[in-house]
Amino acid sequence: MESQRSFLLIGLVLVSFLLWTEWQKDYGPQPIQPVESTTELPAAANGVPSATPAPNAQSAVPEDITQQSLQDVPGATPIAGDNANGERFVTVETDALAVTIDLIGGDVVVADLKLYPEEQGSEEPFQLLQATNPGLYVAQGGLIGPDGPDSNPSGRPIYSVASNQFTLDGDTLSVPLTWANSEGLVITKTFTFARNSHVVDVSYTIQNGMTDNARVQQYAQLKQTTILPETGSMFMPTYRGSAYSTQDERYEKFAFGDFEDESLRIATLGGWVGMLEHYFVSAWVPPQDQNNTIYSNLLNNEFAIIGYTTPAVVVAPGSQETISSTLYIGPKDQETLAGLARGLDLTVDYGPLFWISQPLFDLLQWLFSISGNWGVAIILITIIVKGAMYWLTKKQYESFAKLRVLAPKMQQLKDRYGDDRQKMSQAMMELYKKEKVNPMGGCFPLLLQMPIFLALYWVLLESVELRHADFALWITDLSVMDPYFVLPVLTGASMYLLQKLNPTTVQDPMQQKIMQWMPVAMSIFFIWFPAGLVLYWLISNVITIIQAKLIYRSMEKRGIQTH
């Protein structure tokens, strides 16, 4: 096995892997769903779930947010009630978030991530949630059931608020919204924000001033239009869709196409639901010690809805109860997400090689903490990985050298046996055995290194820490392709030098041409790869050249012929 063939193998394995990834997204087998709950949650035509069946439960469902004008968000639309200035929307500013809350339903309809610009160098923050079409993407929640205001047939509740503008001054900020009916039921929906955080606590305090028990049930859901432009490419595939977790499945994707085929109805302890968008995620997390029901719905064949309901609560007359959920709106920060719920950190989807990707990311992050530059961290991790794999590289190049020495004898066998493949194969095996050469000795080390390369590929593609990460000179974003194609060209040149270092003994003219053009083909592939990954490959090639020279020099000192 020659080094040039190794380059061809690398290219074929990589392209095959990426093609397989793309095929799986559209045509791959769908996961078997967990056992469905025996409690039905009828999918209402307007998107808000019906409550768990209960005595005297109201079956009517309120008007959905998509039937109410949101085109003026964040401008104000007058509504009935005693809200400050008679405005419909409440704006909340923290150091990390700029949020707009709709007083009709108390939904989060706009969320700007102030620490993450839309474009590199832009002053405009990345907008994760938005209330305008096309692109509607909102986080809804409320109380349903016999006494839940979101089950009122006249429409969703209109909350009151003391002010329409809130700004975080201390470490936390509470935004209370209040709703009351004529019978004495008072509900306070409170959003609690924290400094330098994308986590929002959402609680409902139910004060029952009625003469009968109040029966309510919490729901929380994410709604997003399915009519979205395609993101990513074959070489930089990204997932945009929903996901959820159950007691049995820590992380399960539920693509927009899945909403057309089935509706989720899953009872589980804990769990969560989310919507993913490459580097960012929104997620609702219910109390993890309760039995919740996860559901999905496709509204008007346009809006995908995924959410959950928590157990029904009965509040006695003259008493009060508080129930809550957690809303996360922000980047895929693995440490934060892992602390919120089991499996939520898996929304940073490193694919099947996550068990390699995760320690590589941890090492990369540690190296960044030392160097202060993600490009330098990539160079350092390349040196560490190549150093750790040196023994495999040594075996690989020793095998290359031995096979080159055998090349004349191989040609003699070919001349002797001609087209008799069986005798040729037997003679080759006898020659390998006599000379103590393993024909797979150069290929096996390469195959062991490929998972590391692919795992690092997903680290560089999925980790939000590398979004807009500056390196040096013209490389201002390691997560996108090199704008001037310098790194791909240098990588191709380094592959050409490796070819010269390991001249081919292949006699077939067609194979020779393939090997000669392989560096060019790989350079073209690398044009669309993230600059950080191409940087890794380039440095890896340079280190391999140095290692190969050292290995050959050591072999020559030991009297082993290398050419």
Coordinates of C-alpha atoms in Angstrom, one line a residue, residues 39-294:
T39 CA -53.2 9.9 27.7
E40 CA -54.3 11.5 24.5
L41 CA -53.5 15.1 23.7
P42 CA -55.7 16.1 20.8
A43 CA -53.9 18.3 18.3
A44 CA -56.0 21.4 18.1
A45 CA -56.4 23.1 14.7
N46 CA -54.8 26.3 16.1
G47 CA -51.7 24.7 17.7
V48 CA -52.4 25.0 21.4
P49 CA -52.9 21.5 23.0
S50 CA -56.0 20.4 24.7
A51 CA -55.7 19.4 28.3
T52 CA -55.6 15.9 29.7
P53 CA -59.3 14.7 29.8
A54 CA -60.9 15.6 33.1
P55 CA -64.4 15.9 34.5
N56 CA -66.1 19.0 33.1
A57 CA -63.0 19.9 31.0
Q58 CA -63.5 22.5 28.4
S59 CA -62.9 21.2 24.9
A60 CA -62.6 24.6 23.2
V61 CA -59.2 25.8 22.2
P62 CA -58.1 29.4 22.1
E63 CA -57.1 31.4 19.1
D64 CA -53.5 30.7 18.0
I65 CA -50.8 33.3 17.8
T66 CA -50.6 32.9 14.0
Q67 CA -54.1 34.2 13.7
Q68 CA -53.2 37.4 15.5
S69 CA -51.3 40.1 13.8
L70 CA -47.6 40.1 14.8
Q71 CA -46.3 42.0 11.8
D72 CA -45.8 45.1 14.0
V73 CA -43.5 43.5 16.6
P74 CA -41.7 45.1 18.4
G75 CA -44.0 48.0 17.8
A76 CA -47.1 48.3 20.0
T77 CA -50.7 47.4 19.2
P78 CA -53.3 48.7 21.6
I79 CA -55.2 46.1 23.5
A80 CA -57.9 46.1 26.1
G81 CA -56.9 46.1 29.7
D82 CA -55.1 48.2 32.3
N83 CA -51.5 47.7 30.9
A84 CA -49.1 50.6 30.9
N85 CA -49.7 52.8 27.9
G86 CA -52.3 50.2 26.6
E87 CA -49.5 48.5 24.6
R88 CA -49.4 44.9 23.6
F89 CA -45.7 44.1 23.8
V90 CA -43.2 44.1 26.6
T91 CA -39.5 44.5 25.9
V92 CA -36.8 43.1 28.2
E93 CA -33.1 44.0 28.0
T94 CA -30.3 42.1 29.7
D95 CA -26.6 42.0 28.9
A96 CA -27.2 38.7 26.9
L97 CA -30.8 39.0 25.6
A98 CA -33.2 41.4 24.1
V99 CA -36.6 39.8 24.4
T100 CA -40.1 40.8 23.3
I101 CA -43.1 39.3 25.2
D102 CA -46.6 39.4 23.7
L103 CA -49.2 40.2 26.4
I104 CA -51.7 38.1 24.5
G105 CA -50.8 34.7 25.8
G106 CA -47.5 35.8 27.4
D107 CA -45.4 34.3 24.6
V108 CA -41.8 35.1 23.8
V109 CA -42.0 36.3 20.2
V110 CA -38.6 37.9 19.7
A111 CA -35.2 37.0 21.1
D112 CA -32.0 38.7 20.0
L113 CA -28.7 37.2 21.2
K114 CA -26.8 40.3 22.0
L115 CA -23.4 38.5 22.5
Y116 CA -23.6 36.9 19.0
P117 CA -23.6 39.2 16.0
E118 CA -25.6 38.3 12.9
E119 CA -22.6 38.7 10.7
Q120 CA -19.0 39.0 11.7
G121 CA -18.2 42.6 12.5
S122 CA -21.9 43.5 12.4
E123 CA -23.6 45.4 15.2
E124 CA -26.9 43.6 14.6
P125 CA -27.4 40.8 17.1
F126 CA -28.4 37.3 15.9
Q127 CA -32.1 36.9 16.1
L128 CA -33.1 33.5 17.2
L129 CA -36.9 34.0 17.7
Q130 CA -38.9 36.2 15.5
A131 CA -42.6 36.9 15.1
T132 CA -42.9 37.9 11.4
N133 CA -43.6 35.7 8.4
P134 CA -41.8 34.2 6.6
G135 CA -39.7 32.7 9.4
L136 CA -42.1 32.7 12.3
Y137 CA -40.3 31.2 15.3
V138 CA -41.8 31.7 18.8
A139 CA -41.8 30.1 22.3
Q140 CA -45.3 29.7 23.7
G141 CA -46.6 28.6 27.0
G142 CA -49.5 28.8 29.3
L143 CA -52.2 27.0 31.3
I144 CA -54.9 24.8 29.9
G145 CA -57.6 22.7 31.5
P146 CA -61.0 23.4 32.9
D147 CA -59.8 26.7 34.5
G148 CA -56.8 27.4 32.4
P149 CA -57.0 30.8 30.7
D150 CA -55.5 29.4 27.5
S151 CA -58.5 27.0 27.1
N152 CA -60.9 29.9 27.1
P153 CA -63.0 29.7 23.9
S154 CA -63.0 33.5 23.5
G155 CA -59.3 33.6 23.0
R156 CA -56.0 33.5 24.8
P157 CA -55.5 35.5 28.0
I158 CA -54.6 39.1 27.9
Y159 CA -52.1 39.8 30.7
S160 CA -51.5 43.0 32.5
V161 CA -48.1 44.4 33.4
A162 CA -46.8 47.3 35.4
S163 CA -44.4 48.5 32.7
N164 CA -43.8 47.7 29.0
Q165 CA -40.0 48.1 29.4
F166 CA -37.7 46.2 31.7
T167 CA -33.9 46.4 31.9
L168 CA -31.6 44.2 34.0
D169 CA -29.7 46.3 36.5
G170 CA -28.7 43.7 39.1
D171 CA -28.0 40.0 38.9
T172 CA -31.6 39.0 38.2
L173 CA -34.7 40.6 36.7
S174 CA -38.3 39.5 37.2
V175 CA -41.1 40.4 34.8
P176 CA -44.5 39.5 36.3
L177 CA -47.6 39.3 34.0
T178 CA -51.0 39.1 35.7
W179 CA -54.4 37.7 34.6
A180 CA -57.6 37.4 36.6
N181 CA -61.1 36.4 35.9
S182 CA -64.4 37.7 37.4
E183 CA -64.7 34.6 39.7
G184 CA -61.5 35.3 41.7
L185 CA -58.9 33.2 39.9
V186 CA -55.6 35.2 39.6
I187 CA -52.6 33.9 37.7
T188 CA -49.2 35.5 37.7
K189 CA -46.9 34.5 34.9
T190 CA -43.3 35.5 35.8
F191 CA -40.3 35.5 33.6
T192 CA -37.0 35.6 35.5
F193 CA -33.8 36.6 33.7
A194 CA -30.2 36.4 35.0
R195 CA -27.0 38.3 34.2
N196 CA -24.8 36.8 31.5
S197 CA -27.4 34.0 31.0
H198 CA -29.6 32.7 28.2
V199 CA -31.7 30.8 30.7
V200 CA -35.2 32.1 31.5
D201 CA -37.2 30.7 34.4
V202 CA -41.0 30.8 33.6
S203 CA -43.4 30.3 36.6
Y204 CA -47.1 30.4 37.1
T205 CA -48.5 31.3 40.5
I206 CA -52.2 30.3 40.7
Q207 CA -54.2 32.0 43.4
N208 CA -57.6 30.5 43.8
G209 CA -60.2 33.0 45.1
M210 CA -63.1 31.0 43.7
T211 CA -65.4 28.8 45.7
D212 CA -64.5 25.6 43.8
N213 CA -61.2 23.9 43.1
A214 CA -59.1 25.4 40.2
R215 CA -57.8 22.8 37.8
V216 CA -55.1 23.8 35.4
Q217 CA -52.3 22.1 33.4
Q218 CA -49.1 23.7 32.1
Y219 CA -48.0 23.5 28.5
A220 CA -44.9 24.8 26.7
Q221 CA -44.2 24.6 23.0
L222 CA -41.9 25.9 20.3
K223 CA -43.4 26.8 16.9
Q224 CA -41.5 27.5 13.7
T225 CA -42.4 27.7 10.1
T226 CA -41.2 24.8 8.0
I227 CA -40.8 27.0 4.9
L228 CA -37.2 27.8 5.4
P229 CA -34.2 28.3 3.0
E230 CA -31.8 25.4 2.9
T231 CA -28.7 25.8 5.1
G232 CA -25.4 24.0 4.9
S233 CA -24.0 22.0 2.0
M234 CA -22.6 18.5 1.4
F235 CA -19.2 19.5 2.9
M236 CA -20.7 21.6 5.7
P237 CA -24.0 19.9 6.6
T238 CA -26.1 21.5 9.3
Y239 CA -29.4 20.4 10.9
R240 CA -32.3 22.7 11.2
G241 CA -35.4 21.1 12.9
S242 CA -36.7 19.9 16.2
A243 CA -35.4 17.5 18.8
Y244 CA -36.6 16.0 22.1
S245 CA -35.6 13.8 24.9
T246 CA -37.3 11.1 26.9
Q247 CA -36.4 8.8 29.8
D248 CA -35.4 6.2 27.2
E249 CA -33.8 8.3 24.5
R250 CA -31.4 11.0 25.7
Y251 CA -31.5 12.8 22.3
E252 CA -33.8 12.2 19.3
K253 CA -34.1 14.4 16.2
F254 CA -37.5 15.1 14.8
A255 CA -37.0 16.8 11.4
F256 CA -39.6 19.1 9.9
G257 CA -40.5 16.3 7.4
D258 CA -41.4 14.0 10.3
F259 CA -44.2 16.3 11.4
E260 CA -46.1 15.3 8.2
D261 CA -45.8 11.6 8.9
E262 CA -46.6 11.3 12.5
S263 CA -47.6 13.1 15.7
L264 CA -45.6 12.6 18.9
R265 CA -47.6 11.5 22.0
I266 CA -45.0 10.3 24.5
A267 CA -45.3 10.0 28.2
T268 CA -41.9 10.3 30.0
L269 CA -40.2 11.2 33.2
G270 CA -38.5 14.6 32.7
G271 CA -37.5 15.2 29.1
W272 CA -37.3 18.4 27.0
V273 CA -38.2 19.7 23.6
G274 CA -36.1 22.0 21.4
M275 CA -35.6 23.6 18.0
L276 CA -32.1 23.5 16.5
E277 CA -30.4 26.0 14.2
H278 CA -26.7 25.0 13.6
Y279 CA -25.0 26.9 16.4
F280 CA -28.1 27.9 18.4
V281 CA -31.0 26.2 20.1
S282 CA -34.2 27.1 21.9
A283 CA -35.5 24.6 24.4
W284 CA -38.3 24.2 26.9
V285 CA -37.4 22.1 30.0
P286 CA -40.1 20.9 32.3
P287 CA -39.6 19.8 35.9
Q288 CA -37.4 16.7 35.6
D289 CA -39.0 14.8 38.5
Q290 CA -42.5 14.8 37.0
N291 CA -44.2 12.6 34.4
N292 CA -44.7 14.9 31.3
T293 CA -46.2 14.3 27.9
I294 CA -44.3 15.3 24.8

